[in-house]
Structures are given as C-alpha cells and as structure tokens.
Amino acid sequence: MTSSPPGGARDTIGQGIRRARNARGRTLEQVSEEIGVSPATLSLIERDKVSVTRARLKEIAAALGADPAELGWGTDPEHEAQLRVEPESERPHVLGAAIECFTRRGYHGTSMREIAQAGHMSVAGVYHYYESKQQMLVSALEPAMVELRDAVVAAGQRHPEDEPEKRFAAMIEVLAIFHITERDIAFLGGSELRSLEGANRERVVQLRRGVQHLVDAEAQAAAAAGAFANPDILFASRMVVNMCVSLARWYDPEGPVGPDDAVANAVAYALAVMKSTAVGA
Amino acid sequence: MTSSPPGGARDTIGQGIRRARNARGRTLEQVSEEIGVSPATLSLIERDKVSVTRARLKEIAAALGADPAELGWGTDPEHEAQLRVEPESERPHVLGAAIECFTRRGYHGTSMREIAQAGHMSVAGVYHYYESKQQMLVSALEPAMVELRDAVVAAGQRHPEDEPEKRFAAMIEVLAIFHITERDIAFLGGSELRSLEGANRERVVQLRRGVQHLVDAEAQAAAAAGAFANPDILFASRMVVNMCVSLARWYDPEGPVGPDDAVANAVAYALAVMKSTAVGA
C-alpha cells in the first residue's frame, strides 16, 4: 500500500480518501454511516466537489483506520488550500442552532433565547460569540455565498476561455452540487434575504447577483460563439440557475435519482434550455 | 359598434374587453394605468389567462367609458362562471394587509396588531373577519392553490387525451402565468408552508403535490407515447415545474422579456428539458 498514486501525480484530498477506502474494501454506505453523513455527501467529497473541514477529515481517517499521512494530507500546501477554514470552538455549533431556528420559525420569529435553548447554552453564551441575531444571519449567509461564488469562478476557469459552453456547464454543475448539499443555507438565502439589514443585505444580494452574472457572461459568450441558439439568453440563464437553486427545496438525495445523476441531469437540462429556440408568443 | 363579434360566436370576457378597448383606439398601457394594474396583467386578462373580480370588471368598463352590456357580460351565465367569486366587504382588504405583513416580516414575526395597523383598522376589526393569524395564512394560501390546481386541470382538458404533450404544455403554460401574476402568494407558498399547522398544512401540501402529480401524469403519458425521451421523467418534471415556480421570485414583467414571451419561453424550455437525454454521471 502506498500513500500516493503510481506515476508520481499527487492525489487530491478526495482521491486520497477514495483510494484508501477502496484499498480497504469499504463501501460509501459503510463509511458514511460511521461518520454520520449521507453516502451522497461522502461521494461528493471523494470527487472533490465539496470541501471538508479538518475535523471531518480526521473522522474519515479514523473510520478507515488510516494514518493521515497515508491518505496524503497534512504535509502538502496544496491540500491545506483545499480544506475549509477550521471553525473556532463553539461558534459553528451556535450558528448551527441559529440556522435551525431561522429555518423552522423564520428570522423575525426566532429570539436569542430560543437560539440559546436550541444550542443548549445560556443567552450570555450566545452573545459571547455573536453580538446580535442579525450578525448570526449574515454569518450564515455571507460565507456560504462567498464559497459558492468562488467555486463558480474556479469551475469556469478549469476550461479555456475559448470554450464558453464547457465553462458554462462547469458552473451549472457547481450550482447544482451546492444546492444539493447546502439545503438549509439555500432555503434561508431564498426566504430570509429580506431580513438582512442595510449593508449586510446589500453585500449578500451583490454576491448572489455576482453568481448570476458569472453564469450570464459565459452564456452570452457561448451564444456569441454559436453554441447557444436561445434568443432570450439572459432570461434562459436566469431560468436554468433557478432550476438548480430549486433543488435545495425539493430534491431528496435518498430518492430514485442519486446526487451524481441529479447533478449530471441539471447540466444536461441547462444545456437543452440554452440550445432551445423559444416558440414565441 | 356591436356588443358581440360577427358570426354569432360569443366573446369571452377577455375578448370582450380587448374588442371594446381596440374599438376606442386605447392602448394596453393607457387603460392599465387608469385602473392601476400593469399592462402585463391587463394583457393576461384580455387573453383570459387570469380571472377577474366583478369590481375589477366595473373599473375596466368605466375606464373605457363602456356599458357593461356592450362588453357582453352581466347577462351570460357562462361569463358569470368566468368571474372570480366576489369577495365580501372588508375581508379581502384585511387579508391583503396580512399577506403584505407575512411577506415582509414572516408569519411568526407578524402580530395581529401589525396586521391591524397595516389594514388601518382595530385589532377587534381584524378578529371580526378572522379568528386567528393562522386562519389568515390558510385563507391566503389555500384558495390560491385550489385556483391553480383547477386551472391546471382545465388546461390539460383543453386537449384530447391522446395528445399528452399538448396537455403537458398547456399545464406548464398555466403554471408560468400563475407565478408571474401571483408573486406574493407564491412567495408565501414557498417560505411559509412550514407555518401552517396540522390539517391546514396537510391540505395545502396535498394541493401542491396534486399540481405536481397532474403534470407528472401527462409527462409520463407523453414519455409512453414516445414524445419525451428523458430517462428520469419524474425528476425532469419536478425541475420544469420548479423552473416555472421560480418566476415568482425573480421575473420582472417590466423587464426586457414581456409576460407573453416569458410564458411562451417557459413552455419551450420545459419541452426542451423533457425531450433531452441526460448525459449521465
């Protein structure tokens, strides 16, 4: 057993996990159950489609009985860059409780007392980490939107500029993956944007617009290159982005269409829409 | 000038309005501004795509300086059936104020006092019409979902059973029109379904599911007939329904794509998705 693949090319974190899991003859289902995530999520981690925290990586290594060095991380600066920023102490736990409350009763319907109860701590404890309910909402939404924006940019850049259709498809793929794996945040992004105040709202709205504009720009480039026939290119681009966004509201990863196929379908449907010629009124 | 078209066929309400407006050389923009709706909405009314209240019809007649008899309604039982049930007294006004509050601050974040203030009446006045906030929410959502369900059924029935693709397209058309014209209700249907309690929630959820199932059934019939190639037909059907639903959140009737074209596009995109063959993972 070696800690890196033959030929000298280094594993990504996802490839390292998949290699170690396969070497042990363990299924996605077995390992994912042990670490308490869905098989779909573990599959996305192994395909480097979602980033993971250091804590989650340690759990995976433990479940596989693997040395972190064998899995190939902890020593490589590129791998460090792949990891999500390590959350500090109880902060994410408090924020998780707040997200749960906001999702269940709405932002205005949730009190700091209820967040404290959901997080099994005192109200003072909550205020130790967040100065206000508003700060918690923006802390839930803004980093997620930054992460999505950065992932969409990176996806586009994996293909050359003169292949806008591939860049567009890669962006749609990231959008579909995000809305399949981050449903709570995506739900709040749809229903509680109105509850963000002043500059907070402006920043998050700009981030959302930024994602749409990234997709729009590639759609327009693909149309200019003759790949997309749709005459209302920006309207179509809004429709396909929102089709992906809707996955967060209704898609069930345990249903008949698995997450990998759901993502592939979303990309195929988006291309079908962009290549369609509307019938006109 | 006659009150009915040549040849003896009777006007629908929408045709009656359009005929009278054209006879007076008035534009959609002029008349819609006078009665305080968007040109898009008036266009949908004239195409019999949305039903209107008796009060709205009187406004239109007044704006055109027309006798209701000339416009051909008020005497014909079929026209009566086309009209929305007349709202009683202040009830719809109170409900409108509640919908506005729910949309702005969320259901749990809204008090009966705030609804009373928004409706310029006393709290006791609100309770005269509705026994609870919950009753107001269900009174906003349930009739809208019933109206949508009935419109989807009627749209399908406009085409013979052996033409499932046409039936499917007609249903998608109605979905797109509903979400373009009923954005507040559609937003609440997405964000406040969780706030409905017990049997209220069950009924509205069943109505929503019913709409999806109506579309699903025609999609499956069209697939069986060889018209739709998509291998994940129910997944695709969910995606296109949600694409139409999203119109309520982002579509601007005053933007570059007018309502008629937006509806036609939605139908064309839905058919493109249903006919597409997914690339697979």
Coordinates of C-alpha atoms in Angstrom, one line a residue:
Chain A
M1 CA 0.0 0.0 0.0
T2 CA 1.4 3.4 -0.9
S3 CA 0.3 6.8 0.1
S4 CA 0.4 8.3 -3.4
P5 CA -0.8 7.0 -6.8
P6 CA 1.6 5.4 -9.3
G7 CA 3.3 7.7 -11.8
G8 CA 4.1 10.5 -9.4
A9 CA 0.9 12.6 -9.8
R10 CA -0.4 13.6 -6.4
D11 CA -3.8 12.7 -5.1
T12 CA -6.3 15.4 -4.3
I13 CA -7.9 15.0 -0.9
G14 CA -10.9 13.4 -2.4
Q15 CA -8.8 10.9 -4.5
G16 CA -6.8 10.1 -1.4
I17 CA -10.0 9.2 0.6
R18 CA -11.4 7.1 -2.3
R19 CA -8.1 5.3 -2.8
A20 CA -7.8 4.4 1.0
R21 CA -11.5 3.4 1.2
N22 CA -11.3 1.1 -1.9
A23 CA -8.0 -0.4 -0.6
R24 CA -9.9 -1.5 2.5
G25 CA -12.9 -2.8 0.5
R26 CA -15.3 -0.5 2.3
T27 CA -18.4 0.9 0.6
L28 CA -19.5 4.5 0.6
E29 CA -22.5 3.5 2.6
Q30 CA -20.4 1.8 5.4
V31 CA -18.0 4.7 5.8
S32 CA -20.6 7.4 5.5
E33 CA -22.8 5.8 8.2
E34 CA -19.8 5.7 10.5
I35 CA -19.0 9.4 10.2
G36 CA -22.7 10.5 10.2
V37 CA -23.0 11.9 6.7
S38 CA -25.1 10.7 3.7
P39 CA -23.4 8.4 1.1
A40 CA -24.2 11.2 -1.3
T41 CA -22.1 13.7 0.6
L42 CA -19.2 11.4 1.0
S43 CA -19.3 10.7 -2.7
L44 CA -19.2 14.5 -3.4
I45 CA -16.2 14.8 -1.0
E46 CA -14.4 12.0 -2.8
R47 CA -15.0 13.7 -6.1
D48 CA -13.6 17.0 -4.7
K49 CA -17.0 18.6 -5.3
V50 CA -17.4 19.8 -1.8
S51 CA -14.6 20.9 0.6
V52 CA -14.3 19.4 4.1
T53 CA -13.1 20.7 7.5
R54 CA -10.0 19.3 9.2
A55 CA -12.3 17.8 11.8
R56 CA -14.3 15.9 9.2
L57 CA -11.1 14.6 7.6
K58 CA -9.9 13.3 11.0
E59 CA -13.2 11.4 11.4
I60 CA -12.8 9.8 7.9
A61 CA -9.2 8.8 8.7
A62 CA -10.4 7.2 12.0
A63 CA -13.3 5.4 10.3
L64 CA -10.9 3.9 7.8
G65 CA -8.3 3.1 10.4
A66 CA -5.9 5.1 8.2
D67 CA -2.9 7.2 9.1
P68 CA -3.5 10.8 7.8
A69 CA -0.1 10.6 6.1
E70 CA -1.2 7.5 4.1
L71 CA -4.2 9.5 2.9
G72 CA -1.7 12.1 1.7
W73 CA -2.7 15.2 3.5
G74 CA -1.3 17.3 6.3
T75 CA 2.0 17.8 4.6
D76 CA 1.1 19.3 1.3
P77 CA 0.4 23.0 1.0
E78 CA -2.0 22.4 -1.9
H79 CA -4.0 20.1 0.3
E80 CA -4.1 22.8 3.0
A81 CA -5.6 25.1 0.5
Q82 CA -8.3 22.6 -0.3
L83 CA -9.5 22.5 3.3
R84 CA -12.2 24.7 4.6
V85 CA -11.1 27.2 7.2
E86 CA -11.2 25.5 10.6
P87 CA -14.1 26.7 12.6
E88 CA -13.2 28.1 16.0
S89 CA -14.6 26.3 19.1
E90 CA -18.3 26.5 19.8
R91 CA -19.0 29.2 17.3
P92 CA -20.2 26.9 14.5
H93 CA -22.3 25.0 17.0
V94 CA -24.2 28.2 18.0
L95 CA -24.6 29.2 14.4
G96 CA -25.9 25.7 13.5
A97 CA -28.6 26.2 16.2
A98 CA -29.5 29.6 14.9
I99 CA -29.8 28.3 11.3
E100 CA -32.1 25.5 12.6
C101 CA -34.3 28.1 14.4
F102 CA -34.4 30.5 11.4
T103 CA -35.3 27.7 9.1
R104 CA -38.1 26.4 11.4
R105 CA -39.7 29.7 12.6
G106 CA -38.2 32.4 10.4
Y107 CA -35.7 35.1 11.4
H108 CA -38.2 37.5 13.0
G109 CA -40.0 34.7 14.8
T110 CA -36.8 33.5 16.5
S111 CA -35.5 35.0 19.7
M112 CA -31.9 34.9 21.1
R113 CA -33.4 32.9 24.0
E114 CA -34.7 30.2 21.5
I115 CA -31.3 30.0 19.8
A116 CA -29.6 29.6 23.2
Q117 CA -32.1 26.8 24.1
A118 CA -31.6 25.0 20.8
G119 CA -27.8 25.3 21.3
H120 CA -28.0 24.1 24.9
M121 CA -26.3 27.2 26.3
S122 CA -27.1 30.4 28.1
V123 CA -28.2 33.6 26.3
A124 CA -24.9 35.2 27.5
G125 CA -23.1 32.3 25.9
V126 CA -24.7 33.1 22.6
Y127 CA -23.8 36.8 23.0
H128 CA -20.2 35.7 23.7
Y129 CA -19.9 34.6 20.0
Y130 CA -22.4 36.9 18.2
E131 CA -23.4 40.4 19.1
S132 CA -26.9 40.1 17.6
K133 CA -29.3 37.9 15.8
Q134 CA -28.6 39.9 12.7
Q135 CA -24.9 39.0 12.9
M136 CA -25.8 35.4 13.1
L137 CA -28.0 35.6 9.9
V138 CA -25.3 37.3 8.0
S139 CA -22.7 34.9 9.3
A140 CA -24.8 32.0 8.0
L141 CA -25.5 33.5 4.6
E142 CA -22.5 35.6 3.6
P143 CA -19.7 32.9 3.8
A144 CA -21.9 30.4 2.0
M145 CA -22.4 32.9 -0.8
V146 CA -18.7 33.7 -0.9
E147 CA -17.9 30.0 -1.1
L148 CA -20.4 29.5 -3.9
R149 CA -19.1 32.5 -5.9
D150 CA -15.5 31.3 -5.6
A151 CA -16.5 27.7 -6.6
V152 CA -18.3 29.0 -9.6
V153 CA -15.3 31.1 -10.7
A154 CA -13.0 28.2 -10.2
A155 CA -15.2 25.9 -12.1
G156 CA -15.3 28.2 -15.1
Q157 CA -11.5 28.6 -15.0
R158 CA -11.0 24.8 -15.4
H159 CA -11.7 25.3 -19.1
P160 CA -10.1 27.6 -21.6
E161 CA -11.7 30.9 -22.4
D162 CA -12.5 29.8 -25.9
E163 CA -14.7 27.0 -24.7
P164 CA -17.5 29.0 -23.1
E165 CA -20.0 26.1 -23.3
K166 CA -17.8 23.9 -21.2
R167 CA -17.2 26.8 -18.7
F168 CA -21.0 27.4 -18.5
A169 CA -21.6 23.7 -17.9
A170 CA -19.0 23.5 -15.2
M171 CA -20.6 26.5 -13.4
I172 CA -24.0 24.9 -13.6
E173 CA -22.5 21.7 -12.1
V174 CA -21.2 23.6 -9.1
L175 CA -24.6 25.4 -8.6
A176 CA -26.4 22.0 -8.6
I177 CA -23.9 20.5 -6.2
F178 CA -24.1 23.4 -3.8
H179 CA -27.9 23.4 -3.7
I180 CA -28.0 19.6 -3.2
T181 CA -25.5 19.7 -0.3
E182 CA -26.3 23.1 1.4
R183 CA -30.1 23.0 1.6
D184 CA -30.6 24.8 4.9
I185 CA -28.5 27.7 3.9
A186 CA -30.0 27.8 0.4
F187 CA -33.5 27.8 2.0
L188 CA -32.6 30.8 4.2
G189 CA -31.0 32.5 1.2
G190 CA -34.4 32.3 -0.5
S191 CA -36.7 33.1 2.4
E192 CA -34.7 35.4 4.7
L193 CA -32.7 37.7 2.4
R194 CA -35.4 40.3 3.3
S195 CA -34.4 40.0 6.9
L196 CA -30.8 41.2 6.3
E197 CA -30.4 44.9 7.1
G198 CA -28.7 47.7 5.2
A199 CA -25.1 46.9 4.2
N200 CA -25.5 43.2 5.1
R201 CA -28.3 42.8 2.7
E202 CA -26.5 44.8 0.0
R203 CA -23.4 42.6 0.3
V204 CA -25.3 39.3 0.1
V205 CA -27.5 40.5 -2.7
Q206 CA -24.4 41.6 -4.6
L207 CA -22.9 38.1 -4.1
R208 CA -26.0 36.4 -5.4
R209 CA -26.1 38.8 -8.4
G210 CA -22.4 38.1 -8.9
V211 CA -23.1 34.4 -9.3
Q212 CA -25.8 35.0 -11.8
H213 CA -23.6 37.4 -13.7
L214 CA -20.8 34.9 -13.9
V215 CA -23.1 32.4 -15.5
D216 CA -24.7 35.1 -17.7
A217 CA -21.3 36.1 -19.1
E218 CA -20.5 32.5 -20.1
A219 CA -23.9 32.0 -21.6
Q220 CA -23.5 35.2 -23.7
A221 CA -20.0 34.1 -24.8
A222 CA -21.4 30.7 -25.8
A223 CA -24.2 32.4 -27.7
A224 CA -21.7 34.6 -29.5
A225 CA -19.7 31.5 -30.4
G226 CA -22.8 30.0 -31.9
A227 CA -23.2 27.2 -29.3
F228 CA -26.4 28.5 -27.7
A229 CA -29.3 29.3 -30.0
N230 CA -31.7 30.7 -27.4
P231 CA -32.8 34.2 -28.5
D232 CA -33.5 35.4 -24.9
I233 CA -30.1 34.4 -23.5
L234 CA -30.3 36.2 -20.1
F235 CA -33.9 35.1 -19.4
A236 CA -32.8 31.5 -20.2
S237 CA -29.8 31.9 -18.0
R238 CA -31.9 33.0 -15.1
M239 CA -34.3 30.1 -15.6
V240 CA -31.5 27.4 -15.5
V241 CA -29.8 29.0 -12.5
N242 CA -33.1 29.0 -10.6
M243 CA -33.8 25.4 -11.7
C244 CA -30.6 24.5 -9.9
V245 CA -31.5 26.6 -6.9
S246 CA -34.8 24.8 -6.6
L247 CA -33.0 21.5 -5.9
A248 CA -32.5 22.7 -2.3
R249 CA -36.2 22.9 -1.8
W250 CA -37.4 19.6 -3.2
Y251 CA -34.6 17.2 -4.1
D252 CA -34.2 14.1 -1.9
P253 CA -30.7 12.5 -2.2
E254 CA -32.2 9.2 -1.0
G255 CA -34.8 9.2 -3.8
P256 CA -34.7 7.4 -7.1
V257 CA -32.2 9.7 -8.7
G258 CA -28.8 9.8 -6.8
P259 CA -26.9 13.0 -6.3
D260 CA -24.3 12.3 -9.1
D261 CA -27.1 11.7 -11.6
A262 CA -29.1 14.7 -10.3
V263 CA -26.1 16.9 -11.0
A264 CA -25.5 15.4 -14.4
N265 CA -29.2 15.9 -15.3
A266 CA -29.2 19.5 -14.2
V267 CA -26.2 20.2 -16.5
A268 CA -27.9 18.4 -19.4
Y269 CA -31.2 20.2 -18.9
A270 CA -29.5 23.6 -18.7
L271 CA -27.7 22.9 -22.0
A272 CA -31.0 21.8 -23.6
V273 CA -32.7 25.1 -22.5
M274 CA -29.8 27.2 -23.7
K275 CA -29.8 25.5 -27.1
S276 CA -33.6 25.6 -27.5
T277 CA -35.3 28.1 -29.7
A278 CA -38.3 29.5 -28.0
V279 CA -41.6 29.2 -29.9
G280 CA -42.5 32.8 -29.4
A281 CA -45.8 34.1 -28.1
Chain B
M1 CA -70.3 49.0 -32.9
T2 CA -71.9 45.8 -31.8
S3 CA -71.6 44.1 -28.4
S4 CA -70.8 40.7 -29.9
P5 CA -68.4 39.5 -32.6
P6 CA -69.6 38.8 -36.2
G7 CA -70.7 35.3 -36.9
G8 CA -72.7 34.7 -33.7
A9 CA -69.8 33.2 -31.6
R10 CA -69.9 34.9 -28.2
D11 CA -66.9 36.7 -26.8
T12 CA -65.2 35.5 -23.7
I13 CA -64.8 38.2 -21.0
G14 CA -61.2 38.8 -22.1
Q15 CA -62.2 39.1 -25.8
G16 CA -65.0 41.5 -24.9
I17 CA -62.5 43.8 -23.1
R18 CA -60.0 43.6 -25.9
R19 CA -62.7 44.3 -28.6
A20 CA -64.0 47.3 -26.7
R21 CA -60.5 48.7 -26.0
N22 CA -59.4 48.3 -29.6
A23 CA -62.7 49.9 -30.8
R24 CA -61.8 53.0 -28.8
G25 CA -58.2 53.1 -30.0
R26 CA -56.8 52.8 -26.5
T27 CA -53.5 51.0 -25.8
L28 CA -52.9 48.4 -23.1
E29 CA -50.7 50.9 -21.3
Q30 CA -53.3 53.7 -21.2
V31 CA -56.1 51.6 -19.8
S32 CA -53.9 49.6 -17.4
E33 CA -52.5 52.8 -15.9
E34 CA -56.0 54.1 -15.4
I35 CA -57.2 51.1 -13.5
G36 CA -53.9 50.7 -11.6
V37 CA -52.6 47.3 -12.9
S38 CA -49.6 46.6 -15.1
P39 CA -50.0 46.3 -18.9
A40 CA -48.9 42.7 -18.4
T41 CA -51.8 41.9 -16.1
L42 CA -54.3 43.6 -18.4
S43 CA -52.9 41.6 -21.3
L44 CA -53.3 38.4 -19.4
I45 CA -56.9 39.4 -18.5
E46 CA -57.7 40.0 -22.2
R47 CA -56.2 36.6 -23.1
D48 CA -58.5 35.0 -20.5
K49 CA -55.3 33.8 -18.7
V50 CA -56.3 35.2 -15.4
S51 CA -59.8 35.6 -14.0
V52 CA -61.0 38.9 -12.6
T53 CA -63.4 40.1 -9.9
R54 CA -66.7 41.9 -10.7
A55 CA -65.2 45.0 -9.1
R56 CA -62.2 45.0 -11.5
L57 CA -64.5 44.5 -14.5
K58 CA -66.5 47.5 -13.5
E59 CA -63.3 49.6 -13.3
I60 CA -62.3 48.4 -16.8
A61 CA -65.8 49.3 -18.1
A62 CA -65.5 52.7 -16.5
A63 CA -62.0 53.3 -17.9
L64 CA -63.3 52.5 -21.4
G65 CA -66.5 54.5 -20.9
A66 CA -68.3 51.4 -21.9
D67 CA -71.6 50.0 -21.0
P68 CA -71.2 46.6 -19.4
A69 CA -73.8 45.2 -21.8
E70 CA -71.6 46.3 -24.7
L71 CA -68.7 44.4 -23.3
G72 CA -71.0 41.4 -23.2
W73 CA -71.1 40.4 -19.6
G74 CA -73.6 40.5 -16.8
T75 CA -76.2 38.7 -18.8
D76 CA -74.5 35.5 -19.8
P77 CA -74.3 32.5 -17.3
E78 CA -71.0 31.4 -18.9
H79 CA -69.5 34.8 -18.2
E80 CA -70.7 34.6 -14.6
A81 CA -68.8 31.3 -14.3
Q82 CA -65.6 33.0 -15.6
L83 CA -65.6 35.6 -12.8
R84 CA -63.8 35.1 -9.5
V85 CA -66.1 34.8 -6.5
E86 CA -67.0 38.3 -5.3
P87 CA -65.0 39.0 -2.1
E88 CA -67.2 40.1 0.8
S89 CA -66.8 43.6 2.2
E90 CA -63.5 44.3 4.0
R91 CA -62.4 40.7 4.3
P92 CA -60.0 40.8 1.3
H93 CA -58.6 44.2 2.4
V94 CA -57.7 42.7 5.8
L95 CA -56.2 39.6 4.1
G96 CA -54.2 41.8 1.7
A97 CA -52.7 43.6 4.7
A98 CA -51.9 40.2 6.3
I99 CA -50.2 38.9 3.2
E100 CA -48.2 42.1 3.0
C101 CA -47.0 41.7 6.6
F102 CA -46.3 38.0 6.2
T103 CA -44.2 38.7 3.1
R104 CA -42.3 41.5 4.8
R105 CA -41.6 40.0 8.3
G106 CA -42.6 36.4 8.1
Y107 CA -45.6 34.7 9.7
H108 CA -44.1 34.2 13.1
G109 CA -42.7 37.7 13.1
T110 CA -46.1 39.3 12.4
S111 CA -48.6 40.2 15.2
M112 CA -52.3 40.7 14.8
R113 CA -51.6 44.3 15.9
E114 CA -49.3 44.8 13.0
I115 CA -51.9 43.4 10.6
A116 CA -54.5 45.8 12.1
Q117 CA -52.1 48.7 11.6
A118 CA -51.3 47.8 8.0
G119 CA -55.0 47.5 7.3
H120 CA -55.8 50.8 9.1
M121 CA -58.3 49.2 11.4
S122 CA -58.6 48.0 15.0
V123 CA -57.4 44.6 16.3
A124 CA -61.0 43.8 17.1
G125 CA -61.9 44.7 13.5
V126 CA -59.4 42.1 12.2
Y127 CA -60.8 39.5 14.6
H128 CA -64.3 40.2 13.2
Y129 CA -63.2 38.7 9.9
Y130 CA -60.6 36.1 11.0
E131 CA -60.4 34.2 14.3
S132 CA -56.6 33.9 14.2
K133 CA -53.4 34.7 12.3
Q134 CA -53.3 31.0 11.3
Q135 CA -56.7 31.3 9.6
M136 CA -55.4 34.3 7.7
L137 CA -52.4 32.4 6.4
V138 CA -54.5 29.4 5.3
S139 CA -57.1 31.8 3.7
A140 CA -54.3 33.3 1.7
L141 CA -52.7 30.1 0.6
E142 CA -55.4 27.5 0.2
P143 CA -57.8 29.3 -2.3
A144 CA -54.8 30.2 -4.4
M145 CA -53.7 26.6 -4.5
V146 CA -57.2 25.4 -5.3
E147 CA -57.4 28.0 -8.1
L148 CA -54.1 26.9 -9.5
R149 CA -55.0 23.2 -9.3
D150 CA -58.3 23.8 -11.1
A151 CA -56.6 25.9 -13.8
V152 CA -54.0 23.2 -14.4
V153 CA -56.8 20.5 -14.7
A154 CA -58.8 22.7 -17.1
A155 CA -55.7 23.5 -19.2
G156 CA -55.0 19.8 -19.7
Q157 CA -58.6 19.1 -20.6
R158 CA -58.5 21.6 -23.5
H159 CA -56.6 18.9 -25.4
P160 CA -57.6 15.3 -26.2
E161 CA -56.2 12.5 -24.0
D162 CA -54.2 11.1 -26.8
E163 CA -52.2 14.3 -27.1
P164 CA -50.3 14.2 -23.8
E165 CA -47.5 16.6 -25.0
K166 CA -50.1 19.3 -25.7
R167 CA -51.8 18.7 -22.4
F168 CA -48.4 18.9 -20.6
A169 CA -47.5 22.1 -22.5
A170 CA -50.9 23.7 -21.6
M171 CA -50.4 22.8 -17.9
I172 CA -46.9 24.4 -17.9
E173 CA -48.4 27.5 -19.5
V174 CA -50.8 27.9 -16.7
L175 CA -48.1 27.4 -14.1
A176 CA -45.9 30.1 -15.7
I177 CA -48.9 32.5 -15.8
F178 CA -49.8 31.9 -12.2
H179 CA -46.3 32.5 -10.9
I180 CA -45.9 35.6 -13.0
T181 CA -49.2 37.1 -11.8
E182 CA -49.4 35.9 -8.2
R183 CA -46.0 36.6 -6.8
D184 CA -46.9 37.4 -3.2
I185 CA -48.9 34.3 -2.7
A186 CA -46.3 32.2 -4.5
F187 CA -43.5 33.6 -2.2
L188 CA -45.6 32.8 0.9
G189 CA -46.3 29.3 -0.5
G190 CA -42.5 28.8 -0.7
S191 CA -41.5 30.4 2.6
E192 CA -44.4 29.9 5.0
L193 CA -45.7 26.5 4.3
R194 CA -43.9 25.4 7.4
S195 CA -46.0 27.9 9.4
L196 CA -49.3 26.2 8.5
E197 CA -50.4 23.9 11.4
G198 CA -51.7 20.4 11.3
A199 CA -54.6 19.8 9.0
N200 CA -54.2 23.2 7.3
R201 CA -50.6 22.3 6.3
E202 CA -51.7 18.8 5.2
R203 CA -54.4 20.2 2.9
V204 CA -52.1 22.8 1.2
V205 CA -49.3 20.4 0.9
Q206 CA -51.7 17.9 -0.8
L207 CA -52.8 20.6 -3.2
R208 CA -49.2 21.4 -4.1
R209 CA -48.5 17.7 -4.6
G210 CA -51.6 17.4 -6.6
V211 CA -50.4 20.0 -9.1
Q212 CA -47.1 18.3 -9.5
H213 CA -48.8 14.9 -9.9
L214 CA -51.1 16.3 -12.6
V215 CA -48.0 17.5 -14.6
D216 CA -46.2 14.2 -13.8
A217 CA -49.0 12.1 -15.2
E218 CA -49.0 14.0 -18.5
A219 CA -45.2 13.8 -18.7
Q220 CA -45.4 10.0 -18.2
A221 CA -48.1 9.7 -20.8
A222 CA -46.0 11.7 -23.2
A223 CA -43.0 9.6 -22.5
A224 CA -45.0 6.4 -23.0
A225 CA -46.2 7.8 -26.3
G226 CA -42.6 8.4 -27.4
A227 CA -42.8 12.2 -27.3
F228 CA -40.4 12.7 -24.3
A229 CA -37.0 11.0 -24.4
N230 CA -35.9 12.0 -20.9
P231 CA -35.0 8.8 -18.9
D232 CA -35.6 10.4 -15.5
I233 CA -39.1 11.7 -16.4
L234 CA -40.3 12.5 -12.8
F235 CA -37.1 14.2 -11.9
A236 CA -37.3 16.3 -15.1
S237 CA -41.0 17.1 -14.4
R238 CA -40.0 18.4 -10.9
M239 CA -37.3 20.5 -12.5
V240 CA -39.5 22.2 -15.0
V241 CA -42.4 22.8 -12.6
N242 CA -39.9 24.5 -10.2
M243 CA -38.4 26.5 -13.1
C244 CA -41.9 28.0 -13.5
V245 CA -42.3 28.4 -9.8
S246 CA -39.1 30.4 -9.6
L247 CA -40.6 33.1 -11.9
A248 CA -42.4 34.5 -8.9
R249 CA -39.1 35.2 -7.2
W250 CA -37.1 36.9 -9.9
Y251 CA -39.1 37.7 -13.0
D252 CA -39.8 41.4 -13.7
P253 CA -42.8 41.9 -16.1
E254 CA -41.4 45.4 -16.9
G255 CA -38.0 43.9 -18.0
P256 CA -36.8 43.0 -21.5
V257 CA -38.9 39.9 -21.8
G258 CA -42.6 40.7 -21.6
P259 CA -45.1 38.4 -19.8
D260 CA -46.4 36.7 -23.0
D261 CA -42.9 35.9 -24.2
A262 CA -41.9 34.7 -20.7
V263 CA -44.8 32.3 -20.7
A264 CA -44.0 31.0 -24.2
N265 CA -40.3 30.6 -23.2
A266 CA -41.2 28.7 -20.1
V267 CA -43.2 26.2 -22.2
A268 CA -40.5 25.9 -24.8
Y269 CA -37.8 25.3 -22.2
A270 CA -39.9 22.7 -20.4
L271 CA -40.4 20.8 -23.7
A272 CA -36.6 21.0 -24.4
V273 CA -35.9 19.5 -21.0
M274 CA -38.5 16.8 -21.3
K275 CA -37.1 15.8 -24.8
S276 CA -33.5 15.9 -23.7
T277 CA -31.4 12.8 -23.0
A278 CA -29.3 13.4 -19.9
V279 CA -25.6 12.8 -20.3
G280 CA -25.4 10.5 -17.3
A281 CA -22.9 10.8 -14.5

